[in-house]
Amino acid sequence: MANHKSAEKRNRQSQVRRMRNRMNKSKMKTVVRRVEEALMAGSEEQAREALQKAIPVIQKTAVKGSIHKKTASRKISRLTRRVNRMQPLA
């Protein structure tokens, strides 16, 4: 338990930031799950729509500092590659 006034404030700030990061990560995981569900269903159109909605959410999560920017880039890249592989080669 914090004994100093500054330590108590730091504890409050940490809790607020933790909840904010948790909310952002949860939102990101939800949109990623929607893309994966569309992929599992085999619906290319739904997968593309879900991916287009997921990309800004993932980027925003990185901008806010909840995840590293390279982690966001990797997630976007892998999701995009999975959606593109679903489409038969023309």
mmCIF file of C-alpha atoms in Angstrom:
data_model
loop_
_atom_site.group_PDB
_atom_site.id
_atom_site.type_symbol
_atom_site.label_atom_id
_atom_site.label_comp_id
_atom_site.label_asym_id
_atom_site.label_seq_id
_atom_site.Cartn_x
_atom_site.Cartn_y
_atom_site.Cartn_z
ATOM 1 C CA MET A 1 0.000 0.000 0.000
ATOM 2 C CA ALA A 2 1.246 3.476 -0.848
ATOM 3 C CA ASN A 3 2.396 5.540 2.129
ATOM 4 C CA HIS A 4 3.326 8.836 0.471
ATOM 5 C CA LYS A 5 0.987 11.264 -1.194
ATOM 6 C CA SER A 6 2.913 11.037 -4.471
ATOM 7 C CA ALA A 7 2.840 7.228 -4.343
ATOM 8 C CA GLU A 8 -0.931 7.276 -3.789
ATOM 9 C CA LYS A 9 -1.336 9.530 -6.831
ATOM 10 C CA ARG A 10 0.916 7.276 -8.905
ATOM 11 C CA ASN A 11 -1.233 4.310 -7.851
ATOM 12 C CA ARG A 12 -4.429 6.100 -8.939
ATOM 13 C CA GLN A 13 -2.873 7.054 -12.268
ATOM 14 C CA SER A 14 -1.711 3.499 -12.859
ATOM 15 C CA GLN A 15 -5.199 2.133 -12.235
ATOM 16 C CA VAL A 16 -6.785 4.629 -14.637
ATOM 17 C CA ARG A 17 -4.201 3.853 -17.337
ATOM 18 C CA ARG A 18 -4.586 0.117 -16.805
ATOM 19 C CA MET A 19 -8.338 0.326 -17.311
ATOM 20 C CA ARG A 20 -7.918 2.536 -20.386
ATOM 21 C CA ASN A 21 -5.403 0.124 -21.925
ATOM 22 C CA ARG A 22 -7.657 -2.803 -21.087
ATOM 23 C CA MET A 23 -10.616 -1.136 -22.779
ATOM 24 C CA ASN A 24 -8.599 -0.345 -25.909
ATOM 25 C CA LYS A 25 -7.142 -3.852 -26.137
ATOM 26 C CA SER A 26 -10.558 -5.408 -25.612
ATOM 27 C CA LYS A 27 -12.046 -3.339 -28.430
ATOM 28 C CA MET A 28 -9.158 -4.351 -30.689
ATOM 29 C CA LYS A 29 -9.527 -8.042 -29.857
ATOM 30 C CA THR A 30 -13.244 -7.850 -30.638
ATOM 31 C CA VAL A 31 -12.726 -6.467 -34.144
ATOM 32 C CA VAL A 32 -9.951 -8.995 -34.821
ATOM 33 C CA ARG A 33 -12.255 -11.792 -33.684
ATOM 34 C CA ARG A 34 -14.943 -10.572 -36.108
ATOM 35 C CA VAL A 35 -12.468 -10.822 -38.990
ATOM 36 C CA GLU A 36 -11.480 -14.327 -37.909
ATOM 37 C CA GLU A 37 -15.127 -15.387 -37.596
ATOM 38 C CA ALA A 38 -15.803 -14.151 -41.137
ATOM 39 C CA LEU A 39 -12.769 -16.113 -42.343
ATOM 40 C CA MET A 40 -13.968 -19.263 -40.605
ATOM 41 C CA ALA A 41 -17.431 -18.823 -42.129
ATOM 42 C CA GLY A 42 -15.813 -18.618 -45.556
ATOM 43 C CA SER A 43 -17.424 -15.295 -46.421
ATOM 44 C CA GLU A 44 -14.888 -13.279 -48.372
ATOM 45 C CA GLU A 45 -17.079 -10.172 -48.564
ATOM 46 C CA GLN A 46 -17.745 -10.119 -44.811
ATOM 47 C CA ALA A 47 -14.059 -10.751 -44.099
ATOM 48 C CA ARG A 48 -13.031 -7.773 -46.232
ATOM 49 C CA GLU A 49 -15.607 -5.506 -44.569
ATOM 50 C CA ALA A 50 -14.538 -6.628 -41.113
ATOM 51 C CA LEU A 51 -10.881 -6.068 -42.020
ATOM 52 C CA GLN A 52 -11.617 -2.534 -43.226
ATOM 53 C CA LYS A 53 -13.265 -1.803 -39.872
ATOM 54 C CA ALA A 54 -10.502 -3.518 -37.883
ATOM 55 C CA ILE A 55 -7.490 -1.732 -39.364
ATOM 56 C CA PRO A 56 -8.297 1.758 -37.964
ATOM 57 C CA VAL A 57 -9.147 0.317 -34.547
ATOM 58 C CA ILE A 58 -5.818 -1.540 -34.386
ATOM 59 C CA GLN A 59 -3.915 1.567 -35.496
ATOM 60 C CA LYS A 60 -5.728 3.733 -32.956
ATOM 61 C CA THR A 61 -4.859 1.272 -30.191
ATOM 62 C CA ALA A 62 -1.188 1.653 -31.107
ATOM 63 C CA VAL A 63 -1.385 5.451 -31.308
ATOM 64 C CA LYS A 64 -2.867 5.544 -27.816
ATOM 65 C CA GLY A 65 0.053 3.461 -26.553
ATOM 66 C CA SER A 66 -1.893 0.415 -25.444
ATOM 67 C CA ILE A 67 0.151 -1.744 -27.821
ATOM 68 C CA HIS A 68 3.429 -1.128 -29.631
ATOM 69 C CA LYS A 69 3.200 0.297 -33.140
ATOM 70 C CA LYS A 70 5.092 -2.664 -34.606
ATOM 71 C CA THR A 71 2.702 -5.068 -32.890
ATOM 72 C CA ALA A 72 -0.186 -3.238 -34.554
ATOM 73 C CA SER A 73 1.574 -3.354 -37.901
ATOM 74 C CA ARG A 74 2.198 -7.082 -37.538
ATOM 75 C CA LYS A 75 -1.438 -7.780 -36.621
ATOM 76 C CA ILE A 76 -2.714 -5.761 -39.591
ATOM 77 C CA SER A 77 -0.278 -7.450 -41.942
ATOM 78 C CA ARG A 78 -1.186 -10.956 -40.836
ATOM 79 C CA LEU A 79 -4.922 -10.314 -40.964
ATOM 80 C CA THR A 80 -4.651 -8.736 -44.411
ATOM 81 C CA ARG A 81 -2.591 -11.648 -45.681
ATOM 82 C CA ARG A 82 -5.153 -14.151 -44.381
ATOM 83 C CA VAL A 83 -8.029 -12.282 -46.022
ATOM 84 C CA ASN A 84 -6.147 -11.982 -49.320
ATOM 85 C CA ARG A 85 -5.274 -15.672 -49.369
ATOM 86 C CA MET A 86 -8.956 -16.451 -49.109
ATOM 87 C CA GLN A 87 -9.486 -14.960 -52.527
ATOM 88 C CA PRO A 88 -8.683 -17.341 -55.399
ATOM 89 C CA LEU A 89 -5.920 -16.165 -57.701
ATOM 90 C CA ALA A 90 -7.252 -14.468 -60.830
#
